[in-house]
Coordinates of N, CA and C in Angstrom, one line a residue:
X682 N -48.5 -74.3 9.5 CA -48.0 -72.9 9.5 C -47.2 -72.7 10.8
X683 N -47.7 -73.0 11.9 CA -46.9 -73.1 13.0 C -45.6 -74.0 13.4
X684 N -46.0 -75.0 12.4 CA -44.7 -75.8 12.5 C -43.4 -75.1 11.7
X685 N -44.0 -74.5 10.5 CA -42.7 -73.7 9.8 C -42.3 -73.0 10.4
X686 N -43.1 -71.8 11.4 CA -42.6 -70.7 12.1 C -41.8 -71.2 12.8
X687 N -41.8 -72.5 13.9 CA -41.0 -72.7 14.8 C -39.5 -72.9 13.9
X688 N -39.9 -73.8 12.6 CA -38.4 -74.5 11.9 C -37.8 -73.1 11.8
X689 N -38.3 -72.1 11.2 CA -37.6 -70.8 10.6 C -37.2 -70.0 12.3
X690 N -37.3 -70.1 12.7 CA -37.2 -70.0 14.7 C -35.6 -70.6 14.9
X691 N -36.5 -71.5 14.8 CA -35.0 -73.1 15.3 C -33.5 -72.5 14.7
X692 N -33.6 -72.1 13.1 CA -33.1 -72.3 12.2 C -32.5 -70.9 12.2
X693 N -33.1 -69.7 12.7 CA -32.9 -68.4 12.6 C -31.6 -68.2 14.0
X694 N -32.2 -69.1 15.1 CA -31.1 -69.5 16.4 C -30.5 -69.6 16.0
X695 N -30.1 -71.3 15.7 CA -29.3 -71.7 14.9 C -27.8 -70.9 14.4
X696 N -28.4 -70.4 13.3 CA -27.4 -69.2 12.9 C -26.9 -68.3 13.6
X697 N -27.6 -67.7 14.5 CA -27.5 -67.1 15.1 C -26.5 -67.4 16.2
X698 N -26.6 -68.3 16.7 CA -25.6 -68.6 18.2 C -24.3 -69.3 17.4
X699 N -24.4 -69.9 16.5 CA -23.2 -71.0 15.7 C -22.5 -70.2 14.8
X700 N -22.8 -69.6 14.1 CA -21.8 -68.8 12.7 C -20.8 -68.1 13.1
X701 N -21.0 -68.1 14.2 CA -19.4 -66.7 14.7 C -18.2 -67.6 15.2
X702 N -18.4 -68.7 15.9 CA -17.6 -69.6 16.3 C -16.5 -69.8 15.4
X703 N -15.4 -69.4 15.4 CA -14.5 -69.6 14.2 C -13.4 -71.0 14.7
X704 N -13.3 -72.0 14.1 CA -12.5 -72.7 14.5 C -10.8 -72.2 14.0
X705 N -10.1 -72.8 15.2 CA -8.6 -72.3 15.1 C -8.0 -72.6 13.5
X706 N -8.2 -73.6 13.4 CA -7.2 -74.2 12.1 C -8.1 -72.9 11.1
X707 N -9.0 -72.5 10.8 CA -9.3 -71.6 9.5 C -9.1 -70.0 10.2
X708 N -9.2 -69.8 11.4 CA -8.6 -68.9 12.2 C -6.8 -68.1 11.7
X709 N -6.5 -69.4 12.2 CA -4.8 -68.9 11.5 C -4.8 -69.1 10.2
X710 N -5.6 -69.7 8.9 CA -5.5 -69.8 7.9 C -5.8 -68.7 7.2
X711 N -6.8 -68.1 7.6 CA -7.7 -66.7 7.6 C -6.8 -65.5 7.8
X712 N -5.7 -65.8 8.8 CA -5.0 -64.6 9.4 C -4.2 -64.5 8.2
X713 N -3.1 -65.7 8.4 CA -2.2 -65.8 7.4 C -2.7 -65.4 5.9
X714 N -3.7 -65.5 5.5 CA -4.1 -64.8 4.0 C -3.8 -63.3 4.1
X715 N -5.1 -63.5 5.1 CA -4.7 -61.4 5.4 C -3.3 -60.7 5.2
X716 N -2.4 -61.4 5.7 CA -1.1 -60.7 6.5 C -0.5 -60.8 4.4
X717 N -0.8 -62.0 4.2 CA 0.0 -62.3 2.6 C -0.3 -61.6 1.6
X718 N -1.8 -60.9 1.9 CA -2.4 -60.4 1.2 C -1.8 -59.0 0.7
X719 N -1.5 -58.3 2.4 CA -1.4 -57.3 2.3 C 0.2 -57.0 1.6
X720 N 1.1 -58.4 2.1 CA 2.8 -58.2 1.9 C 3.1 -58.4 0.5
X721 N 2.2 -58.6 -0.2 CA 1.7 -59.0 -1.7 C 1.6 -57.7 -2.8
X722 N 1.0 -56.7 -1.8 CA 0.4 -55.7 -2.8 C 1.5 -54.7 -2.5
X723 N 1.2 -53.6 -3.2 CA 2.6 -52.6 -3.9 C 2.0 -51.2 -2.9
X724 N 2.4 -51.7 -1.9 CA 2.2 -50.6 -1.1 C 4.1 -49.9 -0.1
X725 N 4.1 -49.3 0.5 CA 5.4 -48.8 0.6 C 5.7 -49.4 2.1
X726 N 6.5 -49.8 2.6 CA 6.8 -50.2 3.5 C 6.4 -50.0 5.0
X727 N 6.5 -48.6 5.1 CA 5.9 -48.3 5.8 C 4.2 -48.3 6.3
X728 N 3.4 -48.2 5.0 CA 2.3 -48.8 5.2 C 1.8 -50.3 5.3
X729 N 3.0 -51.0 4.7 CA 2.8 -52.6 5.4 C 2.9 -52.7 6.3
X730 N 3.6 -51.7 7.4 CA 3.8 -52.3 8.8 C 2.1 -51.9 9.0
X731 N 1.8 -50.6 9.1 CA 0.6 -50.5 9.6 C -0.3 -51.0 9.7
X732 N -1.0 -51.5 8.6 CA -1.4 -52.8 8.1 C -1.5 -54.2 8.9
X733 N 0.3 -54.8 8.8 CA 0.3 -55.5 9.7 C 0.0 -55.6 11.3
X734 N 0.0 -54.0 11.5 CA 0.0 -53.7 13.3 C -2.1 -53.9 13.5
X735 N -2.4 -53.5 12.5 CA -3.9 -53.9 12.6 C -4.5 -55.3 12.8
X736 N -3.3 -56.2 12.0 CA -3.8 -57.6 11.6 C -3.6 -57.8 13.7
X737 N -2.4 -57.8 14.2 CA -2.0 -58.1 15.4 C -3.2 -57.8 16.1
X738 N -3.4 -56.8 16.0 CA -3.8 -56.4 17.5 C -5.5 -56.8 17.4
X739 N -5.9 -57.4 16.1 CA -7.3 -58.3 16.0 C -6.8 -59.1 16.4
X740 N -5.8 -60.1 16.4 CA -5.5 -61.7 16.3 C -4.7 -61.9 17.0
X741 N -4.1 -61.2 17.6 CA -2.8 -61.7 18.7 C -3.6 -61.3 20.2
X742 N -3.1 -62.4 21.4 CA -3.1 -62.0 22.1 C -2.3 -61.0 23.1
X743 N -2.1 -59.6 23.3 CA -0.8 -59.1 23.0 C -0.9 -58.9 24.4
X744 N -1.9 -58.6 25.2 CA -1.6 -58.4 26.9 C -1.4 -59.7 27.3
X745 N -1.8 -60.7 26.6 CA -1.5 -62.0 27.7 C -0.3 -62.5 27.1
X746 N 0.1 -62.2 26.7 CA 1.5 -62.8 25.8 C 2.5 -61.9 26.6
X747 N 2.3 -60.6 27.0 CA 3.0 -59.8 27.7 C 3.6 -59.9 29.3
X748 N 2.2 -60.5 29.3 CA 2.2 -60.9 30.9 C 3.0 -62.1 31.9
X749 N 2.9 -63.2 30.2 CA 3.2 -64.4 30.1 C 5.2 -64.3 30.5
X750 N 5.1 -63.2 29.2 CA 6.6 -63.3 29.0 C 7.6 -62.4 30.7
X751 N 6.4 -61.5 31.1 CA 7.1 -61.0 32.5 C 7.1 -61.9 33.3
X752 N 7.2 -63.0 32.9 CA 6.8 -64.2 34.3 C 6.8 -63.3 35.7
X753 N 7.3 -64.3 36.9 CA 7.0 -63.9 38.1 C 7.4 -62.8 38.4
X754 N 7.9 -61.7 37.9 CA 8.3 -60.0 38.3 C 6.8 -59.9 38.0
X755 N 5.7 -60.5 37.1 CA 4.1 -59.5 37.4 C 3.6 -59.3 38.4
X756 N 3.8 -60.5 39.5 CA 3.1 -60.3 41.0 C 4.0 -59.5 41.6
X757 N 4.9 -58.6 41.5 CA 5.1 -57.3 42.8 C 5.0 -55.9 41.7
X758 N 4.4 -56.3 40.9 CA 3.8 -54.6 40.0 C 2.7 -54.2 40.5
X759 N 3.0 -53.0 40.9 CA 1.8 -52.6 41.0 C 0.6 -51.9 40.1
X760 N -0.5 -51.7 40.5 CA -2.0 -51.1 39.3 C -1.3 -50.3 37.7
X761 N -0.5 -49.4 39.2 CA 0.1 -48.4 37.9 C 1.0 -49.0 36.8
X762 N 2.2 -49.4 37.8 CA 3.1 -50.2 36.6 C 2.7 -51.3 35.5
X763 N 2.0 -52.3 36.3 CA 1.1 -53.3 35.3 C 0.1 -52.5 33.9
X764 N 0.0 -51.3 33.8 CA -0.9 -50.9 32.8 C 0.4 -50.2 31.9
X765 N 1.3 -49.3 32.9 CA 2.2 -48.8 32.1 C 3.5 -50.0 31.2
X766 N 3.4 -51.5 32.0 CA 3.6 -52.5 30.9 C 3.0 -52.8 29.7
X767 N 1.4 -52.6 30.0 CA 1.0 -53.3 29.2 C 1.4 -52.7 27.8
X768 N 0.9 -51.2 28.1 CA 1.2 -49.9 27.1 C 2.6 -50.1 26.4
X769 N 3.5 -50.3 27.0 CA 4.8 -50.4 26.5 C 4.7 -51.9 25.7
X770 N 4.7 -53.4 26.2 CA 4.8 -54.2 25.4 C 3.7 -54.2 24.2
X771 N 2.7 -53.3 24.5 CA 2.1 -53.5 23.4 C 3.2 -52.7 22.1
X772 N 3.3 -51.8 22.6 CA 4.0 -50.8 21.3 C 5.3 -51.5 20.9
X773 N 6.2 -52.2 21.6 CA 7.1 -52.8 21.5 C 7.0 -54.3 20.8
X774 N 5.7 -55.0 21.2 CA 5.4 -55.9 20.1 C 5.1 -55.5 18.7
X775 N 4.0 -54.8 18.2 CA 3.5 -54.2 17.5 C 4.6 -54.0 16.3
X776 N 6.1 -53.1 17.2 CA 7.1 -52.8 16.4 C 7.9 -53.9 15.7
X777 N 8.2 -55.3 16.8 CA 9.4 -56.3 16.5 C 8.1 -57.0 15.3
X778 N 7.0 -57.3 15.5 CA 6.3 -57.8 14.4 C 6.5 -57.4 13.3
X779 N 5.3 -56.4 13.5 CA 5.5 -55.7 12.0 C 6.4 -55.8 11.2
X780 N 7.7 -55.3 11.4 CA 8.9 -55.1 11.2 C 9.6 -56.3 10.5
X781 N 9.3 -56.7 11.1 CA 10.2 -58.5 10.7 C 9.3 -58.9 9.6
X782 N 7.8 -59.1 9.6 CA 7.2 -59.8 8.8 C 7.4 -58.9 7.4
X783 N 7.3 -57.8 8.0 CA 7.1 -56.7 6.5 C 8.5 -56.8 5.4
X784 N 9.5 -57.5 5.9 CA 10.5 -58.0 5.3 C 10.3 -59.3 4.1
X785 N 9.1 -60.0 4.4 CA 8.4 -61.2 3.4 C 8.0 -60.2 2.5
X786 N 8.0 -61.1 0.7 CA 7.6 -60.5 0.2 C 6.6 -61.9 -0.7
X787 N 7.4 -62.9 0.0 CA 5.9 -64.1 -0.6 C 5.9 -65.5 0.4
X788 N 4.9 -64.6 1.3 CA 4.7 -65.3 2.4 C 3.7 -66.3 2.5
X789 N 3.8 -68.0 2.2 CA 2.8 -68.9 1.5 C 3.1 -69.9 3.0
X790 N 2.0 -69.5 3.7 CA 1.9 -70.4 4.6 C 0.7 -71.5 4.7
X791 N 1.0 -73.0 4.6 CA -0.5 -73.7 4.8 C -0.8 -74.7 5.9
X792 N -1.6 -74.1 6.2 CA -2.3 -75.4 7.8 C -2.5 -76.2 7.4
X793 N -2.2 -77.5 8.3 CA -2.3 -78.9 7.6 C -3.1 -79.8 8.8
X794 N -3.0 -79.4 10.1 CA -3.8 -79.9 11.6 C -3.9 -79.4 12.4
X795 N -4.4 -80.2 13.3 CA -4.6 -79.1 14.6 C -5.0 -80.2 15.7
X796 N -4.4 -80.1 17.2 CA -4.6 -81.0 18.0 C -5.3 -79.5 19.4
X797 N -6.3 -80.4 19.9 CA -7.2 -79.7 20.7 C -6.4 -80.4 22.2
X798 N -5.8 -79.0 22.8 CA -5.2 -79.7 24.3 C -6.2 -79.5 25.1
X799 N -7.2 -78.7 25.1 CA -8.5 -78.5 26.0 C -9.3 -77.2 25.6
X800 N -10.3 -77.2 26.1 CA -11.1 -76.0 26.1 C -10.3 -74.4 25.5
X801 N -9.1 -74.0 26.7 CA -8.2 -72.9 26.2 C -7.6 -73.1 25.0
X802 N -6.9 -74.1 25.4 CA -6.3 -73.8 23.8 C -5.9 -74.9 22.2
X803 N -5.4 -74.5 21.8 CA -5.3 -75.6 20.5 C -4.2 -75.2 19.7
X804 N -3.6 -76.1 19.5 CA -2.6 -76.2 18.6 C -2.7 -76.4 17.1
X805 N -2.0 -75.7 16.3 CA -2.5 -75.5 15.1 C -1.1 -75.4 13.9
X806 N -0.9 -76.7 13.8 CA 0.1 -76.8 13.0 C 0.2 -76.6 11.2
X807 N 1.1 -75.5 10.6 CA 1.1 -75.3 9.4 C 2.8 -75.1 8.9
X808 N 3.0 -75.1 7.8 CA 4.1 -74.9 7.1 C 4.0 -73.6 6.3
X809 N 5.8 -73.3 6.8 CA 6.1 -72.4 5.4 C 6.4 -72.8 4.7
X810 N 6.1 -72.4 3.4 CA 6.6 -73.1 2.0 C 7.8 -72.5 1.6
X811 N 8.9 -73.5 1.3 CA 10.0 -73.0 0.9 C 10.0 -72.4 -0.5
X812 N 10.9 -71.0 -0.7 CA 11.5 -70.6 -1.8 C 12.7 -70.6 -1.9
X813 N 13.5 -70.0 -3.1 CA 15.0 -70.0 -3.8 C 16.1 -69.6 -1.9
X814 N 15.1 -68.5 -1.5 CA 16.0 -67.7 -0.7 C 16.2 -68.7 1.2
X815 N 14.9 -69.5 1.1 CA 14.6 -70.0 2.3 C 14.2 -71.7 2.7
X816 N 14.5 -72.2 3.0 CA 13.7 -73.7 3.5 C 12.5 -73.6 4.1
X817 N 11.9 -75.0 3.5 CA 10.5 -74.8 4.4 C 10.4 -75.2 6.4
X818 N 10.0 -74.3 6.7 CA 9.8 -74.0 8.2 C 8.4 -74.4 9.0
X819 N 8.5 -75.3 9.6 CA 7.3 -76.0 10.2 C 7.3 -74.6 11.7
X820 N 5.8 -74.3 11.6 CA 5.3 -73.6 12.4 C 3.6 -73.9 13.4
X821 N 3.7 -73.8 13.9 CA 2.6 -74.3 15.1 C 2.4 -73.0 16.1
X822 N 0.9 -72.8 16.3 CA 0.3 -71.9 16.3 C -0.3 -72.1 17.8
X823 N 0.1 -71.8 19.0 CA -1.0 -71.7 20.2 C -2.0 -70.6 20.2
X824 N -3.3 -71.3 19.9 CA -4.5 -70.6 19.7 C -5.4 -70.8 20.9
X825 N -5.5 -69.4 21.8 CA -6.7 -69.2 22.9 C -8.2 -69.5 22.7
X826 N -8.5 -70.1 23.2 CA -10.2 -70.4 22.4 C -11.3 -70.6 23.8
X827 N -10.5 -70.1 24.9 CA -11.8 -69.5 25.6 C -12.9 -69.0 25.1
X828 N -12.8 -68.1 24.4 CA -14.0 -67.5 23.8 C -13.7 -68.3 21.6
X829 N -14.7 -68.9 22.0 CA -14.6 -69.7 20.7 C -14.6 -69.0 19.4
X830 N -15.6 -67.4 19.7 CA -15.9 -66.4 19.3 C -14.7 -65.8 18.3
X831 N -14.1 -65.7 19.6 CA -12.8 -64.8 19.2 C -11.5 -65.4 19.5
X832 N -10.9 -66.4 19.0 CA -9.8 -67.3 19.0 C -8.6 -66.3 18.9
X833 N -7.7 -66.0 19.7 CA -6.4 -65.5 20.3 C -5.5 -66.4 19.7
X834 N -4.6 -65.2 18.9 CA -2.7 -66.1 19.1 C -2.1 -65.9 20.4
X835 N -1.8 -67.4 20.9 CA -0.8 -66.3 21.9 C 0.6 -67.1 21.9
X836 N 1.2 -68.1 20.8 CA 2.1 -68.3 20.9 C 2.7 -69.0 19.9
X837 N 3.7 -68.3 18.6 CA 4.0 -69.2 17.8 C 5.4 -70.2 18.0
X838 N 5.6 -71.3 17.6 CA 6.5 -72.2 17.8 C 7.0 -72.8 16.5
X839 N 8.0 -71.7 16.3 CA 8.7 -72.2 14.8 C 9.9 -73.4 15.1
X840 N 10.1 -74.4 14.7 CA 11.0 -75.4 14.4 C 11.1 -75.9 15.7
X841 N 10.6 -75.8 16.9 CA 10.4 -76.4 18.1 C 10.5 -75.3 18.8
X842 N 10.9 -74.2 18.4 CA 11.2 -72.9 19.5 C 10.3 -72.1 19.9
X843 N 9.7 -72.1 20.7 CA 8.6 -70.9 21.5 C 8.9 -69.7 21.4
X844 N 8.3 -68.7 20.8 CA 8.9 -67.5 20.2 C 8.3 -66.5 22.0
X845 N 7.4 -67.4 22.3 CA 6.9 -66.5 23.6 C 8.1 -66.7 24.7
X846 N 8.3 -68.2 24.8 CA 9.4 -68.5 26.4 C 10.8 -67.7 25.7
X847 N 11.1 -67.5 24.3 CA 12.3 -67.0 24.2 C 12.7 -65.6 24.4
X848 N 11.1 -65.0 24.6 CA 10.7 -63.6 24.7 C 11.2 -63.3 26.2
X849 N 10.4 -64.2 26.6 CA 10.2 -64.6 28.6 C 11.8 -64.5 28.8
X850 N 12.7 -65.3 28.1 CA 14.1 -65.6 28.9 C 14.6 -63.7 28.5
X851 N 14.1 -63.9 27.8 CA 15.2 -62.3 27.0 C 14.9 -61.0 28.2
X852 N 13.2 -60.9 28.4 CA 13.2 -60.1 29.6 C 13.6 -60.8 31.1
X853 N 13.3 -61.9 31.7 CA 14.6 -62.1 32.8 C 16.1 -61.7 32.7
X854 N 16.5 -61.9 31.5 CA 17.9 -61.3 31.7 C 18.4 -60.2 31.9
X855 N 17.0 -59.2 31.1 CA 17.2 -58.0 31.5 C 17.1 -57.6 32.8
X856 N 16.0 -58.2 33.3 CA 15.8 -58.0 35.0 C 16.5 -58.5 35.9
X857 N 17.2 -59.8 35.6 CA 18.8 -59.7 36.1 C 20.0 -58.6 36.5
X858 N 19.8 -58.2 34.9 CA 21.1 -57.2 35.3 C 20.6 -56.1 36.0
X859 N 20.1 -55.9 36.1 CA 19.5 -54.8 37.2 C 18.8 -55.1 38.3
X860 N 19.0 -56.1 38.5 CA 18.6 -56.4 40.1 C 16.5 -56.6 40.0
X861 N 16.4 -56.3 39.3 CA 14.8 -57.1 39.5 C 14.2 -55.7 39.1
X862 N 15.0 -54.3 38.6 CA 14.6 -53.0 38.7 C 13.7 -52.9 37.2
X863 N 12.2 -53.2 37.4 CA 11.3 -52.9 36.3 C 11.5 -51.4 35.9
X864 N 11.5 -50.8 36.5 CA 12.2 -49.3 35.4 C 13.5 -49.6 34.5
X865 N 14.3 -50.3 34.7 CA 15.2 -50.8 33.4 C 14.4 -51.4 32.5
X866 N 13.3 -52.4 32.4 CA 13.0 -52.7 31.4 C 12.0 -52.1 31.2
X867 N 11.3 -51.1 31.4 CA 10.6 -50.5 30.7 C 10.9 -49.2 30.1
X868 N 12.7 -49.0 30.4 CA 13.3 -47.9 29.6 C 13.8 -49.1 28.5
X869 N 14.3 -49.8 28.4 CA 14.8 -51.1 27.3 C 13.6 -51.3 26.5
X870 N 12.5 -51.3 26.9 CA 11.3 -51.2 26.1 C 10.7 -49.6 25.1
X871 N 11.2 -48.6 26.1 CA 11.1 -47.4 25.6 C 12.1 -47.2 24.3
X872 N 13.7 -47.6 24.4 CA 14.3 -47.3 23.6 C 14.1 -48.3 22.0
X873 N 13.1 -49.3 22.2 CA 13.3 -49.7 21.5 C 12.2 -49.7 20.2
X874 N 11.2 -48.8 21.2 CA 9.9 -48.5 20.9 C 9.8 -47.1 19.9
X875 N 11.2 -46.4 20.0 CA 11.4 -45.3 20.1 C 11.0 -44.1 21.0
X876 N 10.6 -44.2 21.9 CA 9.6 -43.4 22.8 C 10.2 -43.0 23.8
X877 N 11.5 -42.9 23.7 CA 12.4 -42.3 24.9 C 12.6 -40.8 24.8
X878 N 12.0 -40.3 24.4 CA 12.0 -38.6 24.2 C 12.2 -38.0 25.9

């Protein structure tokens, strides 16, 4: 009797500390259903974005993606501005996603590997499937896995292109033309967010 209590113990752990662990490759496979699911069903456009802004902001890393893409202009922000970034790239990602994805109307993506670069993170390589309108598009997935728990997007790489570093060059340029002036790009982010009232 005591031996069963401990097995149903062991076994009760077990479960308990392991089942949440989601590995990346069913992670993005998991995502990608959701997102297909929703672009699938006869809902109005505007509720697909919403939809989609929900899937994000579970599964994307959206502050570290933000922070990533302000390269070295993050070290002279200060408390205030670094929150009033974060606030803005969120809304401003949220929007360029949504938006673009909600344009699929048969979005068939399948994972096929995944190479483990270390502890952080993993690479998670899948394809789009071509239709009449499109070619098929190889896509690879940088997935955060610090917390094994809760595995983070923080970087897709369509056809060899880093959608994050192309993010990164787009806001340098803008901080270029203005002399390094983070109030330009957080009115560039305002206008684009709509929120320039």
């Amino acid at each position: 009797m005591k031996k069963k209590l401990l097995a149903i113990i062991f076994i009760s752990n077990f479960l308990l500390f392991n089942t949440f662990a989601i590995e990346p490759d069913v992670f993005v496979q998991s995502t990608v259903n959701r997102a297909s699911q929703i672009l699938s069903e006869n809902l109005s456009k505007e509720r697909k974005i919403e939809e989609l802004k929900s899937i994000a902001k579970d599964t994307v890393d959206i502050r570290g993606i933000g922070f990533y893409t302000l390269g070295a202009a993050r070290k002279n922000l200060s408390d205030t501005n670094k929150t009033k970034y974060s606030e803005l790239f969120e809304q401003y990602f949220l929007k360029s996603f949504s938006s673009r994805l909600a344009e699929y109307t048969n979005l068939e993506i399948d994972v096929f590997s995944k190479e483990i670069l270390n502890k952080n993170y993993t690479i998670v390589n899948s394809i789009l499937k071509a239709t009449n309108e499109r070619p098929e598009i190889k896509i690879d997935w940088r997935i955060y896995t610090k917390n094994p728990d809760k595995p983070l997007i923080r970087d897709l790489i369509i056809e060899g292109l880093s959608l994050a570093r192309t993010q990164k060059e787009e806001f340098a340029s803008v901080l270029n033309s203005s002399n390094g002036d983070i109030n330009f790009l957080f009115k560039t982010l305002e206008e684009f967010s709509g929120n320039n009232n």
